Each structure stands twice: as C-alpha cells, then as structure tokens.
Amino acid sequence: MFPARRLPGGCRAIRPHHLRHHSVPSASPNLAFVPACLPPHPAEVEEMQRFISNSKKLFVMTGAGISTESGIPDYRSEGVGLYARSDRRPIQHAEFVRSATARQRYWARNFVGWPQFSSHQPNTAHLVLRHWEKLGKLHWLVTQNVDALHTKAGSQRMTELHGCTHRVFCLTCGDQTSRSELQEHFEALNPGWKAEALGVAPDGDTFLTDEQVRNFQVPACRKCGGILKPDVTFFGDTVSREKVDFVHQRLAESDSMLVAGSSMQVYSGYRFALAAREKQLPIAVLNIGPTRLDHFASLKLNSRCGELLPLIVAH
C-alpha cells in the first residue's frame, strides 16, 4: 500500500498522449450539479493508472457524485447539492410508514419528478465501469445510488445497496411492480391534477407546496390494499443483513477498492471501506471534496469521475 498523494492545486492538466484514447464511448456531461474542480493533473492520472493496473479483482463503490454528471443532483456537494441549495431534507423511513400525509406528499412530488428522473442516461463514468467489468478488471460493483444508471449502462456484476426507484413494492404483501406502471396508476387516479415543480431534488424528488399536494390521490396495492413504497432504503432504515453479508463476500474476493463519487458519510457504505482497511486492501478515492476515507486511503484524487476514469487504460 502506497501513501496517499495529494497534488497541489492550481495545476491545469495536459493529458498524456498515451492516455487520451479509450475504447469506451463518451457521453456529454451535464455539469449543473457538479462542484467546480480543476482538471486532473497528469501525475494524478498516472497514479490512478498505476492503481488500476495493479488491481486484478477490483471492488468498486459508487455514490451520487458519479451521477451528477448525468444531471441528477446529490445531497452534499458544496454549493450545488440539496443541502447547500435548500433547507429541505429527504423523507425518513418512519415518517413514510407512519403518515398518510407524508406518503401523499412524497408520491405527489415523485409523480411530478419521475418523467425527468427516469429519462436520465448513464454518463462516461458509468460506461467505463461497465467496460472494466467486461474486461474482467472489475470484480464487483456496489452502488449507493437508486437511479438505475449502472443498469442502463449494462453493468451486471453489481449490487444496488440502497435499492432502486424503478421498482415499487407493497409493505404488506411484498408484491412488486415497476415504477413506470405505477405512474400510469397515478395518472388514472389524478386526471385533472397538475403541478409545476418549484425545483429539482435528488432521487426523483421535486419541490411542491402543501397546497399543490393536497388533492393528490395515492393508489394502494392492487392485491391487498397495502401501502406502496419505492424499493429503496430511506434515511433511517437499514440495509438487509443478507445484502450486507453478500457484499462482504464480494469484497473478500477482491484485491483492491475504488470509491468513486462518494463522501462515504453514510455508514451503510462506509462499513465496507472499514472492512477493506481491516483486510489491508489498497483503497483509491475519486471524489470532489473531502471524504471519510481521506485519512487512510492509499490514493485520493479530487476530480470528476467522468473526466478522469476515461483516461485510465484497463487490460
């Protein structure tokens, strides 16, 4: 394990000629929700190249920072994340289960935001990781995101740690349905209801007033009449023990860990970095801004995932 290297700021990158070409198709980034940062310095690219070249069974964990370049805002990014732009906070699991009013507000906002949220496409970083999987370089991918962009990119050796908004299930009988099908149910129940979003939030959420939400009708489970919930882990809920154990097994099979686009503030993901440190695996972090891993990561780079990862040649 080599010591963490943080290069001085203010240096603009001149991309090394041998790293310019990559066989992965590019996707134009949407930088509206991406914090400002300098391009990667050539020395940083070389260090990440060395890290990836030395990895034979790479364990990758991604966070919201990998999807901001697809136009999806995150919670914590400086200046552009939800917490920086608003005093609004995501719904808590207990509140959703307990309160019909909270569920009405959640689903009304999600109904308005869904057409845009579901249309987002994977960016270059997602495509690079899919390419690494096909090459056999990436052993397992764990994403903390619920946006399905890794699935859209074609990743298969993957665990959605916090679930996916594209699935909905009944809290009573467990019946699953697709979120797109539920959108049709919403439209049928609310033929005259219209609301214009006052802002965009992470995970398909939008900003609506209480007045806008008041008459929105929420369907119940068609099989048993139970409460419908997106198949995601809300704040205040926990990831299942079975899923945690499965991810630990994939980590045990790996020889290195890359964290891309995550500050790792949430323990459900951070625990795997702690496990990697316990196993003395080299850990690289690619994230704009500080993370909980900075003091023990082998390598920390402060760059956009979609800008740096395509420069890495994997074999």
CSV table of N, CA, C and O in Angstrom, one decimal, residues 46 49 62 69 94 120 132 189 191 193 221 240 255 260 266 268 273 277-278 283 291:
chain,number,residue,atom,x,y,z
A,46,GLU,N,-1.6,9.4,-13.8
A,46,GLU,CA,-0.6,8.3,-13.8
A,46,GLU,C,-0.7,7.5,-12.5
A,46,GLU,O,-0.6,6.2,-12.5
A,49,GLN,N,-3.7,5.3,-12.9
A,49,GLN,CA,-3.4,4.3,-13.8
A,49,GLN,C,-2.6,3.2,-13.1
A,49,GLN,O,-2.9,2.0,-13.4
A,62,THR,N,-19.7,3.1,-5.8
A,62,THR,CA,-20.1,4.5,-6.3
A,62,THR,C,-21.1,5.1,-5.5
A,62,THR,O,-21.9,4.5,-4.8
A,69,GLU,N,-23.0,14.1,-13.1
A,69,GLU,CA,-22.7,14.4,-14.5
A,69,GLU,C,-23.8,13.9,-15.5
A,69,GLU,O,-23.7,14.2,-16.7
A,94,ALA,N,-39.4,6.1,8.9
A,94,ALA,CA,-40.5,6.0,9.9
A,94,ALA,C,-41.7,7.0,9.5
A,94,ALA,O,-42.8,6.6,9.7
A,120,HIS,N,-33.0,10.2,-17.3
A,120,HIS,CA,-31.6,10.4,-17.2
A,120,HIS,C,-30.8,9.1,-17.8
A,120,HIS,O,-31.2,8.0,-17.6
A,132,TRP,N,-14.8,-2.0,-17.8
A,132,TRP,CA,-13.9,-2.7,-16.9
A,132,TRP,C,-14.5,-4.1,-16.5
A,132,TRP,O,-13.7,-5.0,-16.4
A,189,LEU,N,-55.7,8.0,-11.6
A,189,LEU,CA,-56.4,8.4,-10.3
A,189,LEU,C,-56.5,9.9,-10.3
A,189,LEU,O,-57.3,10.5,-9.5
A,191,PRO,N,-56.7,12.5,-13.0
A,191,PRO,CA,-56.8,13.0,-14.4
A,191,PRO,C,-56.7,14.5,-14.5
A,191,PRO,O,-56.2,15.0,-15.5
A,193,TRP,N,-55.3,16.6,-12.2
A,193,TRP,CA,-54.3,17.2,-11.2
A,193,TRP,C,-53.0,17.6,-12.0
A,193,TRP,O,-52.5,16.8,-12.7
A,221,CYS,N,-52.0,-0.9,-2.9
A,221,CYS,CA,-51.6,-2.2,-3.5
A,221,CYS,C,-52.9,-2.8,-4.2
A,221,CYS,O,-53.9,-3.0,-3.5
A,240,SER,N,-30.6,-4.7,4.4
A,240,SER,CA,-30.8,-6.1,5.0
A,240,SER,C,-29.5,-6.8,5.3
A,240,SER,O,-28.5,-6.5,4.6
A,255,ASP,N,-9.1,-7.6,-4.5
A,255,ASP,CA,-7.7,-7.3,-4.0
A,255,ASP,C,-7.5,-5.8,-3.9
A,255,ASP,O,-6.4,-5.4,-3.5
A,260,ALA,N,-15.8,5.9,-6.0
A,260,ALA,CA,-16.0,6.9,-7.0
A,260,ALA,C,-17.3,7.7,-6.7
A,260,ALA,O,-18.4,7.1,-6.7
A,266,VAL,N,-22.4,8.1,4.8
A,266,VAL,CA,-23.5,7.1,5.3
A,266,VAL,C,-22.8,5.8,5.7
A,266,VAL,O,-22.1,5.2,4.9
A,268,SER,N,-23.8,2.8,5.9
A,268,SER,CA,-24.2,1.6,5.1
A,268,SER,C,-23.1,1.3,4.1
A,268,SER,O,-22.9,0.2,3.7
A,273,ALA,N,-15.6,0.2,3.4
A,273,ALA,CA,-14.3,0.8,3.4
A,273,ALA,C,-13.5,0.4,4.6
A,273,ALA,O,-12.3,0.1,4.6
A,277,ARG,N,-10.0,-1.7,4.8
A,277,ARG,CA,-8.9,-1.3,5.5
A,277,ARG,C,-8.4,-2.4,6.5
A,277,ARG,O,-7.2,-2.6,6.6
A,278,GLU,N,-9.4,-3.0,7.1
A,278,GLU,CA,-9.0,-4.2,8.0
A,278,GLU,C,-8.3,-5.3,7.3
A,278,GLU,O,-7.4,-5.9,7.8
A,283,ILE,N,-6.8,1.2,-1.2
A,283,ILE,CA,-8.1,1.9,-1.5
A,283,ILE,C,-7.8,3.2,-2.2
A,283,ILE,O,-7.0,4.1,-1.7
A,291,THR,N,-13.7,13.3,2.0
A,291,THR,CA,-14.5,12.1,2.4
A,291,THR,C,-14.0,11.5,3.7
A,291,THR,O,-13.0,11.9,4.2
